[in-house]
Coordinates of C-alpha atoms in Angstrom, one line a residue:
Chain L
M1 CA -14.8 -25.8 -7.8
S2 CA -16.4 -24.5 -4.6
E3 CA -18.6 -21.4 -4.6
F4 CA -16.8 -18.1 -4.6
L5 CA -17.3 -14.4 -4.5
N6 CA -15.8 -12.4 -7.4
F7 CA -14.8 -8.8 -7.2
H8 CA -13.8 -7.2 -10.5
F9 CA -11.9 -3.9 -10.9
E10 CA -10.8 -1.9 -13.9
V11 CA -7.5 -0.3 -13.1
D12 CA -7.1 3.1 -14.8
G13 CA -3.6 3.5 -16.4
D14 CA -1.4 6.5 -15.9
N15 CA -3.6 7.9 -13.2
F16 CA -1.4 8.1 -10.2
V17 CA -4.0 10.1 -8.3
S18 CA -6.5 7.2 -8.2
A19 CA -3.8 4.5 -8.1
G20 CA -4.6 2.1 -5.3
Q21 CA -8.4 2.6 -5.5
A22 CA -9.1 -1.0 -6.4
S23 CA -7.0 -2.2 -3.5
V24 CA -8.6 0.1 -1.0
Q25 CA -12.0 -1.0 -2.2
M26 CA -11.0 -4.6 -1.9
K27 CA -9.8 -4.0 1.6
K28 CA -13.3 -2.7 2.5
N29 CA -14.9 -5.7 1.0
M30 CA -12.6 -8.0 2.9
R31 CA -13.4 -6.2 6.2
Q32 CA -17.1 -6.7 5.5
L33 CA -16.5 -10.4 4.9
G34 CA -14.9 -10.5 8.3
L35 CA -11.6 -11.9 7.2
A36 CA -8.7 -12.0 9.6
P37 CA -6.7 -8.7 9.8
E38 CA -3.4 -10.4 8.7
I39 CA -5.1 -12.0 5.6
I40 CA -6.6 -8.6 4.8
R41 CA -3.1 -7.0 5.1
Q42 CA -1.5 -9.7 2.9
V43 CA -4.0 -9.4 0.1
S44 CA -4.1 -5.6 0.3
I45 CA -0.3 -5.2 0.0
A46 CA 0.0 -7.8 -2.8
M47 CA -2.9 -6.3 -4.7
Y48 CA -1.7 -2.7 -4.3
E49 CA 1.7 -3.6 -5.7
G50 CA 0.1 -5.3 -8.6
E51 CA -2.2 -2.4 -9.2
I52 CA 0.7 0.1 -9.1
N53 CA 2.7 -2.0 -11.5
M54 CA -0.2 -2.0 -14.0
V55 CA -0.4 1.8 -13.7
I56 CA 3.3 2.4 -14.0
H57 CA 4.2 -0.1 -16.7
A58 CA 1.1 -1.2 -18.6
H59 CA -1.4 1.7 -18.9
G60 CA -3.8 -0.1 -16.5
G61 CA -5.5 -3.4 -16.7
V62 CA -8.1 -5.5 -14.9
A63 CA -8.0 -7.1 -11.5
D64 CA -10.2 -10.0 -10.4
V65 CA -10.3 -11.2 -6.8
N66 CA -12.0 -14.4 -6.1
V67 CA -12.7 -15.4 -2.5
Y68 CA -13.0 -19.1 -2.1
E69 CA -13.7 -21.0 1.1
D70 CA -10.0 -21.9 1.6
R71 CA -8.1 -19.2 -0.3
I72 CA -8.2 -15.9 -2.0
E73 CA -7.1 -15.7 -5.7
M74 CA -6.0 -12.5 -7.2
I75 CA -5.7 -12.3 -11.0
L76 CA -4.1 -9.1 -12.4
A77 CA -4.0 -8.9 -16.2
D78 CA -2.6 -6.2 -18.4
K79 CA -1.8 -5.6 -22.1
G80 CA 1.4 -3.9 -21.3
P81 CA 5.0 -4.4 -22.5
G82 CA 5.5 -7.7 -20.7
I83 CA 8.5 -8.6 -18.4
K84 CA 11.7 -9.2 -20.3
D85 CA 13.6 -10.9 -17.5
I86 CA 11.5 -12.2 -14.6
D87 CA 14.5 -13.2 -12.5
L88 CA 15.8 -9.7 -12.7
A89 CA 12.4 -8.2 -12.0
M90 CA 12.0 -10.3 -8.9
Q91 CA 15.2 -8.9 -7.4
E92 CA 14.6 -6.4 -4.6
G93 CA 15.7 -3.0 -5.8
Y94 CA 15.5 -3.6 -9.5
S95 CA 13.2 -1.3 -11.3
T96 CA 12.6 0.1 -14.8
A97 CA 10.3 2.9 -13.5
N98 CA 11.1 6.3 -14.9
E99 CA 12.1 9.4 -12.9
Q100 CA 8.6 10.9 -12.8
V101 CA 7.3 7.7 -11.2
R102 CA 10.2 7.5 -8.7
A103 CA 9.6 11.1 -7.6
L104 CA 6.2 10.0 -6.5
G105 CA 7.7 7.4 -4.2
F106 CA 7.2 4.4 -6.5
G107 CA 9.8 2.5 -8.4
A108 CA 11.7 1.1 -5.4
G109 CA 12.0 -2.2 -7.0
M110 CA 10.0 -3.8 -4.3
G111 CA 6.7 -4.5 -6.1
L112 CA 7.1 -8.1 -7.3
P113 CA 9.2 -9.1 -4.2
N114 CA 6.4 -7.7 -2.0
M115 CA 3.8 -9.6 -4.0
K116 CA 5.7 -12.8 -3.5
R117 CA 6.4 -12.2 0.1
Y118 CA 2.9 -11.6 1.1
T119 CA 1.2 -14.4 -0.8
D120 CA 1.4 -18.2 -0.5
E121 CA 1.7 -18.7 -4.3
M122 CA 2.4 -16.5 -7.3
K123 CA 2.5 -17.2 -11.0
I124 CA 3.7 -14.9 -13.7
E125 CA 2.7 -15.4 -17.3
T126 CA 4.2 -12.8 -19.5
V127 CA 4.8 -12.3 -23.2
V128 CA 7.0 -9.4 -24.3
G129 CA 5.0 -7.0 -26.3
E130 CA 1.6 -8.6 -25.4
G131 CA 1.1 -8.3 -21.7
T132 CA 1.4 -9.9 -18.3
T133 CA -1.0 -11.9 -16.1
I134 CA -0.1 -12.4 -12.5
T135 CA -2.0 -14.8 -10.4
M136 CA -1.6 -14.9 -6.6
Y137 CA -3.1 -17.0 -3.8
V138 CA -3.4 -16.3 -0.1
N139 CA -4.5 -19.3 1.9
L140 CA -7.2 -18.8 4.4
K141 CA -6.5 -22.0 6.4
Chain T
M1 CA -1.2 5.8 23.1
T2 CA -3.9 7.0 20.6
A3 CA -3.2 9.1 17.5
L4 CA -4.9 12.1 19.1
Q5 CA -3.0 11.8 22.4
L6 CA 0.3 11.6 20.5
T7 CA -0.6 14.6 18.4
E8 CA -1.5 16.7 21.4
K9 CA 1.4 15.6 23.6
F10 CA 4.0 16.6 20.9
G11 CA 2.2 19.5 19.4
F12 CA 1.9 18.1 15.9
E13 CA -0.2 20.1 13.6
P14 CA -3.3 18.1 12.8
L15 CA -4.2 18.1 9.1
A16 CA -6.7 15.3 9.2
M17 CA -7.8 13.4 12.3
P18 CA -10.7 11.2 11.3
A19 CA -9.7 8.3 13.6
P20 CA -8.4 10.0 16.8
D21 CA -8.7 6.8 18.8
H22 CA -6.6 4.7 16.5
P23 CA -3.8 3.2 18.6
V24 CA -0.2 4.0 17.7
N25 CA 2.5 1.5 18.4
G26 CA 6.0 1.5 17.1
C27 CA 7.3 3.7 14.2
Y28 CA 8.4 3.3 10.7
I29 CA 10.4 6.0 8.7
G30 CA 10.4 5.9 4.9
D31 CA 9.6 7.6 1.7
L32 CA 9.6 4.8 -0.8
L33 CA 6.0 3.6 -0.9
S34 CA 6.6 -0.1 -1.6
W35 CA 9.1 -0.2 1.2
V36 CA 6.7 1.3 3.6
M37 CA 3.9 -1.0 2.3
G38 CA 6.0 -4.1 2.9
R39 CA 7.8 -3.2 6.1
A40 CA 5.6 -0.9 8.2
Q41 CA 3.6 -2.7 10.8
A42 CA -0.1 -2.1 11.5
D43 CA -0.6 0.8 14.0
N44 CA 2.9 2.2 13.4
A45 CA 3.5 5.9 13.3
W46 CA 4.7 6.5 9.8
I47 CA 7.1 9.4 9.5
T48 CA 7.8 10.6 5.9
I49 CA 8.5 13.6 3.8
M50 CA 6.5 12.1 0.9
S51 CA 3.4 14.3 0.6
N52 CA 1.7 13.3 -2.6
I53 CA -1.7 11.7 -2.8
N54 CA -0.4 8.1 -2.7
I55 CA 0.5 8.2 0.9
A56 CA -3.2 8.1 1.8
A57 CA -3.6 4.8 0.0
V58 CA -0.5 3.3 1.4
A59 CA -1.4 4.3 5.0
A60 CA -4.9 2.9 4.5
L61 CA -3.6 -0.4 3.2
A62 CA -0.8 -0.8 5.7
D63 CA -3.1 0.2 8.6
T64 CA -0.7 2.7 10.1
G65 CA -1.9 4.5 13.1
I66 CA -0.8 8.0 12.1
V67 CA 1.1 9.6 9.3
I68 CA 3.6 12.3 10.5
L69 CA 4.9 14.6 7.8
A70 CA 8.3 15.7 8.8
E71 CA 10.1 19.0 8.1
N72 CA 6.8 20.8 7.5
V73 CA 6.3 19.4 4.0
T74 CA 3.0 20.7 2.6
P75 CA 0.7 18.1 1.1
D76 CA -1.8 19.0 -1.6
A77 CA -5.3 19.8 -0.4
S78 CA -6.4 16.6 -2.1
V79 CA -4.2 14.6 0.2
I80 CA -5.9 16.1 3.3
Q81 CA -9.3 15.4 1.8
T82 CA -8.4 11.9 0.9
A83 CA -6.9 11.2 4.3
Q84 CA -10.1 12.4 5.9
A85 CA -12.2 10.3 3.7
K86 CA -10.1 7.1 4.1
G87 CA -9.8 7.5 7.9
I88 CA -6.1 8.3 7.9
N89 CA -4.7 10.5 10.6
L90 CA -2.4 13.0 9.1
V91 CA -0.2 15.5 11.0
R92 CA 2.7 17.7 10.4
T93 CA 5.8 18.8 12.3
P94 CA 8.8 21.1 11.6
L95 CA 11.1 18.4 13.1
T96 CA 13.2 16.1 11.0
A97 CA 12.2 12.4 10.7
Y98 CA 15.0 11.5 13.1
E99 CA 14.0 14.2 15.7
T100 CA 10.4 13.1 15.5
A101 CA 11.2 9.5 16.0
V102 CA 13.5 10.3 19.0
K103 CA 10.8 12.5 20.5
I104 CA 8.0 10.0 20.4
S105 CA 10.1 6.9 21.1
Q106 CA 9.3 6.8 24.8
D107 CA 5.5 6.9 24.2
I108 CA 4.8 4.4 21.5

């Protein structure tokens, strides 16, 4: 495997005030690396959605972003409740978020669809009651 | 048109203007953050009545040019501070989202 840069973030659960901090920091890192604006936007959106999902559903988790020569890999892992029905969760507009979360503007049911739309590849590994790991790739070439 | 020019021309109340020269092109209206995140284009004016802290992160990540709070909604002080720190232009108007969009449509 070619050399890569790793950025590691702890995502604080249930803290909506700081939600998105890892994504905002990663965006700064990508700007410093001189990545193309469209790539930065894709990664930022996908990562933010993943980060918000971890806060809303899983009491936080960890995010690792690996920058390779030819692609960016995002791995978001949590020990939350898992996803019962992935096909349903992938549907735009479907959400299990509660009212409090919706009042803050989240829970539109666009998280996973946005993650898929803005990445070149997405894998979901989930076990109900144990947690979810989502791996996403954005190609640089 | 820049964020500052737009603000001055239409008399929006500036709450934070850390990036006055940020270009503003096009407009997106929405309050659901994921929707805005996925659909707003870079440099858009984002008109919303959502005023909690999370609008700053979404605006930063989506690269919007200016956030216009419609109907005079009042953000928490922490929103203004965060907008300032993250380089987000944040203004307010008593107009509705529709009225705001109609008004600025010729200039963006």
